[in-house]
């Protein structure tokens, strides 16, 4: 076997570094015309580059808490919270806890934002269809 073939085999068998959340979204998220966002089509993290650092911090093992000081209507719900949930469901399964000051707010956010965000993405829609829900908790097969 020649060296180029061996190199190709090693390259195929090697563990690839995990995708960052925003890289995952750039690759896999495409907003349909029916999804309630101002911009349909392929997700582009460079449209809101200031959230890349926040998303990177969410995956840093040394980071215990992430605080975001922002203006209202800056897109943090979509670009930070919902993208992290998509990543957790579609790429690297982990449990996610969303806490709100009022139960009604958490329930409406689940119904109006989280479930539509998961249903609109090809990589998470099939997992959402196979999930089950108890109250405000969604259970996925591999989580």
PDB file of C-alpha atoms in Angstrom:
ATOM      1  CA  UNK A   1       0.000   0.000   0.000  1.00  0.00           C
ATOM      2  CA  UNK A   2       1.431   3.385  -0.956  1.00  0.00           C
ATOM      3  CA  UNK A   3       1.794   6.298   1.487  1.00  0.00           C
ATOM      4  CA  UNK A   4      -1.022   8.423  -0.032  1.00  0.00           C
ATOM      5  CA  UNK A   5      -3.507   5.581   0.512  1.00  0.00           C
ATOM      6  CA  UNK A   6      -2.332   5.164   4.099  1.00  0.00           C
ATOM      7  CA  UNK A   7      -2.683   8.927   4.660  1.00  0.00           C
ATOM      8  CA  UNK A   8      -6.237   8.862   3.282  1.00  0.00           C
ATOM      9  CA  UNK A   9      -7.184   5.976   5.577  1.00  0.00           C
ATOM     10  CA  UNK A  10      -5.683   7.706   8.621  1.00  0.00           C
ATOM     11  CA  UNK A  11      -7.508  10.920   7.702  1.00  0.00           C
ATOM     12  CA  UNK A  12     -10.840   9.069   7.442  1.00  0.00           C
ATOM     13  CA  UNK A  13     -10.322   7.264  10.755  1.00  0.00           C
ATOM     14  CA  UNK A  14      -9.061  10.247  12.713  1.00  0.00           C
ATOM     15  CA  UNK A  15     -11.376  11.972  15.152  1.00  0.00           C
ATOM     16  CA  UNK A  16     -12.439  15.343  13.842  1.00  0.00           C
ATOM     17  CA  UNK A  17     -12.636  18.242  16.299  1.00  0.00           C
ATOM     18  CA  UNK A  18     -16.182  19.051  17.354  1.00  0.00           C
ATOM     19  CA  UNK A  19     -18.001  21.867  15.634  1.00  0.00           C
ATOM     20  CA  UNK A  20     -18.550  25.088  17.512  1.00  0.00           C
ATOM     21  CA  UNK A  21     -22.226  25.964  17.927  1.00  0.00           C
ATOM     22  CA  UNK A  22     -22.137  28.726  15.319  1.00  0.00           C
ATOM     23  CA  UNK A  23     -20.260  26.451  12.873  1.00  0.00           C
ATOM     24  CA  UNK A  24     -22.936  23.792  13.368  1.00  0.00           C
ATOM     25  CA  UNK A  25     -25.638  26.377  12.689  1.00  0.00           C
ATOM     26  CA  UNK A  26     -23.876  27.706   9.583  1.00  0.00           C
ATOM     27  CA  UNK A  27     -23.702  24.162   8.250  1.00  0.00           C
ATOM     28  CA  UNK A  28     -27.096  22.732   9.233  1.00  0.00           C
ATOM     29  CA  UNK A  29     -29.631  25.488   9.938  1.00  0.00           C
ATOM     30  CA  UNK A  30     -31.831  26.873   7.194  1.00  0.00           C
ATOM     31  CA  UNK A  31     -34.866  28.957   8.101  1.00  0.00           C
ATOM     32  CA  UNK A  32     -37.985  28.165   6.093  1.00  0.00           C
ATOM     33  CA  UNK A  33     -40.330  30.885   4.887  1.00  0.00           C
ATOM     34  CA  UNK A  34     -42.832  29.703   7.529  1.00  0.00           C
ATOM     35  CA  UNK A  35     -40.418  30.088  10.447  1.00  0.00           C
ATOM     36  CA  UNK A  36     -41.122  33.236  12.488  1.00  0.00           C
ATOM     37  CA  UNK A  37     -37.865  35.124  11.944  1.00  0.00           C
ATOM     38  CA  UNK A  38     -37.039  38.237   9.974  1.00  0.00           C
ATOM     39  CA  UNK A  39     -34.644  36.396   7.652  1.00  0.00           C
ATOM     40  CA  UNK A  40     -35.364  33.153   5.818  1.00  0.00           C
ATOM     41  CA  UNK A  41     -32.740  30.944   4.202  1.00  0.00           C
ATOM     42  CA  UNK A  42     -29.359  29.665   5.358  1.00  0.00           C
ATOM     43  CA  UNK A  43     -28.191  30.728   8.812  1.00  0.00           C
ATOM     44  CA  UNK A  44     -25.131  32.982   8.763  1.00  0.00           C
ATOM     45  CA  UNK A  45     -23.318  33.586  12.055  1.00  0.00           C
ATOM     46  CA  UNK A  46     -21.461  36.517  10.492  1.00  0.00           C
ATOM     47  CA  UNK A  47     -24.766  38.413  10.386  1.00  0.00           C
ATOM     48  CA  UNK A  48     -24.535  38.689  14.195  1.00  0.00           C
ATOM     49  CA  UNK A  49     -20.820  38.049  14.868  1.00  0.00           C
ATOM     50  CA  UNK A  50     -20.983  39.424  18.414  1.00  0.00           C
ATOM     51  CA  UNK A  51     -22.837  36.257  19.515  1.00  0.00           C
ATOM     52  CA  UNK A  52     -20.009  33.915  18.407  1.00  0.00           C
ATOM     53  CA  UNK A  53     -18.060  34.566  21.598  1.00  0.00           C
ATOM     54  CA  UNK A  54     -21.137  33.936  23.729  1.00  0.00           C
ATOM     55  CA  UNK A  55     -21.761  30.636  21.943  1.00  0.00           C
ATOM     56  CA  UNK A  56     -18.088  29.642  22.270  1.00  0.00           C
ATOM     57  CA  UNK A  57     -18.276  30.307  26.011  1.00  0.00           C
ATOM     58  CA  UNK A  58     -21.264  27.954  26.285  1.00  0.00           C
ATOM     59  CA  UNK A  59     -19.032  25.038  25.243  1.00  0.00           C
ATOM     60  CA  UNK A  60     -15.995  25.997  27.320  1.00  0.00           C
ATOM     61  CA  UNK A  61     -15.566  23.461  30.128  1.00  0.00           C
ATOM     62  CA  UNK A  62     -13.935  26.108  32.324  1.00  0.00           C
ATOM     63  CA  UNK A  63     -16.961  28.431  32.024  1.00  0.00           C
ATOM     64  CA  UNK A  64     -19.590  27.980  34.715  1.00  0.00           C
ATOM     65  CA  UNK A  65     -21.943  30.858  33.852  1.00  0.00           C
ATOM     66  CA  UNK A  66     -22.447  33.099  30.843  1.00  0.00           C
ATOM     67  CA  UNK A  67     -23.915  36.581  31.197  1.00  0.00           C
ATOM     68  CA  UNK A  68     -25.043  38.678  28.252  1.00  0.00           C
ATOM     69  CA  UNK A  69     -25.621  42.405  28.516  1.00  0.00           C
ATOM     70  CA  UNK A  70     -27.561  43.439  25.437  1.00  0.00           C
ATOM     71  CA  UNK A  71     -30.328  45.666  24.212  1.00  0.00           C
ATOM     72  CA  UNK A  72     -33.809  44.300  23.639  1.00  0.00           C
ATOM     73  CA  UNK A  73     -34.638  42.757  20.269  1.00  0.00           C
ATOM     74  CA  UNK A  74     -30.948  42.020  19.580  1.00  0.00           C
ATOM     75  CA  UNK A  75     -31.616  38.439  18.459  1.00  0.00           C
ATOM     76  CA  UNK A  76     -30.193  36.655  21.492  1.00  0.00           C
ATOM     77  CA  UNK A  77     -33.146  34.277  21.851  1.00  0.00           C
ATOM     78  CA  UNK A  78     -32.666  32.977  18.320  1.00  0.00           C
ATOM     79  CA  UNK A  79     -28.891  33.211  18.026  1.00  0.00           C
ATOM     80  CA  UNK A  80     -27.858  32.071  21.488  1.00  0.00           C
ATOM     81  CA  UNK A  81     -30.602  30.166  23.273  1.00  0.00           C
ATOM     82  CA  UNK A  82     -32.332  28.449  20.345  1.00  0.00           C
ATOM     83  CA  UNK A  83     -29.089  27.726  18.505  1.00  0.00           C
ATOM     84  CA  UNK A  84     -27.666  26.123  21.645  1.00  0.00           C
ATOM     85  CA  UNK A  85     -30.795  23.981  21.961  1.00  0.00           C
ATOM     86  CA  UNK A  86     -30.579  22.976  18.277  1.00  0.00           C
ATOM     87  CA  UNK A  87     -26.919  22.041  18.810  1.00  0.00           C
ATOM     88  CA  UNK A  88     -27.742  20.028  21.945  1.00  0.00           C
ATOM     89  CA  UNK A  89     -30.508  18.114  20.188  1.00  0.00           C
ATOM     90  CA  UNK A  90     -28.998  17.757  16.723  1.00  0.00           C
ATOM     91  CA  UNK A  91     -25.267  17.412  17.227  1.00  0.00           C
ATOM     92  CA  UNK A  92     -24.001  16.906  20.763  1.00  0.00           C
ATOM     93  CA  UNK A  93     -26.773  15.577  22.994  1.00  0.00           C
ATOM     94  CA  UNK A  94     -26.802  17.156  26.428  1.00  0.00           C
ATOM     95  CA  UNK A  95     -29.566  18.166  28.801  1.00  0.00           C
ATOM     96  CA  UNK A  96     -30.641  21.803  28.639  1.00  0.00           C
ATOM     97  CA  UNK A  97     -32.484  23.627  31.379  1.00  0.00           C
ATOM     98  CA  UNK A  98     -34.360  26.826  30.454  1.00  0.00           C
ATOM     99  CA  UNK A  99     -35.451  28.881  33.453  1.00  0.00           C
ATOM    100  CA  UNK A 100     -37.762  31.855  33.338  1.00  0.00           C
ATOM    101  CA  UNK A 101     -39.070  34.175  36.014  1.00  0.00           C
ATOM    102  CA  UNK A 102     -42.635  33.039  35.385  1.00  0.00           C
ATOM    103  CA  UNK A 103     -43.994  29.618  34.499  1.00  0.00           C
ATOM    104  CA  UNK A 104     -46.322  31.118  31.885  1.00  0.00           C
ATOM    105  CA  UNK A 105     -43.346  32.674  30.086  1.00  0.00           C
ATOM    106  CA  UNK A 106     -41.457  29.366  30.031  1.00  0.00           C
ATOM    107  CA  UNK A 107     -44.539  27.523  28.725  1.00  0.00           C
ATOM    108  CA  UNK A 108     -45.193  30.057  25.968  1.00  0.00           C
ATOM    109  CA  UNK A 109     -41.498  30.110  24.979  1.00  0.00           C
ATOM    110  CA  UNK A 110     -41.560  26.318  24.662  1.00  0.00           C
ATOM    111  CA  UNK A 111     -44.673  26.371  22.477  1.00  0.00           C
ATOM    112  CA  UNK A 112     -43.986  29.524  20.445  1.00  0.00           C
ATOM    113  CA  UNK A 113     -40.191  29.414  20.020  1.00  0.00           C
ATOM    114  CA  UNK A 114     -38.423  26.176  21.033  1.00  0.00           C
ATOM    115  CA  UNK A 115     -40.699  23.625  19.369  1.00  0.00           C
ATOM    116  CA  UNK A 116     -41.004  25.618  16.095  1.00  0.00           C
ATOM    117  CA  UNK A 117     -37.202  26.099  16.043  1.00  0.00           C
ATOM    118  CA  UNK A 118     -36.631  22.354  16.378  1.00  0.00           C
ATOM    119  CA  UNK A 119     -39.396  21.518  13.884  1.00  0.00           C
ATOM    120  CA  UNK A 120     -38.005  23.919  11.263  1.00  0.00           C
ATOM    121  CA  UNK A 121     -34.508  22.400  11.201  1.00  0.00           C
ATOM    122  CA  UNK A 122     -33.873  19.255   9.145  1.00  0.00           C
ATOM    123  CA  UNK A 123     -31.330  17.932  11.646  1.00  0.00           C
ATOM    124  CA  UNK A 124     -33.671  18.273  14.655  1.00  0.00           C
ATOM    125  CA  UNK A 125     -37.185  17.847  13.222  1.00  0.00           C
ATOM    126  CA  UNK A 126     -37.038  14.036  13.076  1.00  0.00           C
ATOM    127  CA  UNK A 127     -35.739  13.938  16.657  1.00  0.00           C
ATOM    128  CA  UNK A 128     -38.563  16.221  17.789  1.00  0.00           C
ATOM    129  CA  UNK A 129     -41.107  13.980  16.042  1.00  0.00           C
ATOM    130  CA  UNK A 130     -39.791  10.960  17.999  1.00  0.00           C
ATOM    131  CA  UNK A 131     -39.662  12.826  21.328  1.00  0.00           C
ATOM    132  CA  UNK A 132     -42.247  12.823  24.060  1.00  0.00           C
ATOM    133  CA  UNK A 133     -43.349  15.630  26.343  1.00  0.00           C
ATOM    134  CA  UNK A 134     -44.481  15.777  29.950  1.00  0.00           C
ATOM    135  CA  UNK A 135     -45.601  19.224  30.991  1.00  0.00           C
ATOM    136  CA  UNK A 136     -42.876  21.627  29.945  1.00  0.00           C
ATOM    137  CA  UNK A 137     -40.233  18.907  29.562  1.00  0.00           C
ATOM    138  CA  UNK A 138     -39.303  17.364  26.208  1.00  0.00           C
ATOM    139  CA  UNK A 139     -37.581  13.977  26.266  1.00  0.00           C
ATOM    140  CA  UNK A 140     -35.462  12.858  23.313  1.00  0.00           C
ATOM    141  CA  UNK A 141     -34.379   9.296  22.581  1.00  0.00           C
ATOM    142  CA  UNK A 142     -30.628   9.869  22.917  1.00  0.00           C
ATOM    143  CA  UNK A 143     -30.630  12.369  25.751  1.00  0.00           C
TER     144      UNK A 143
END
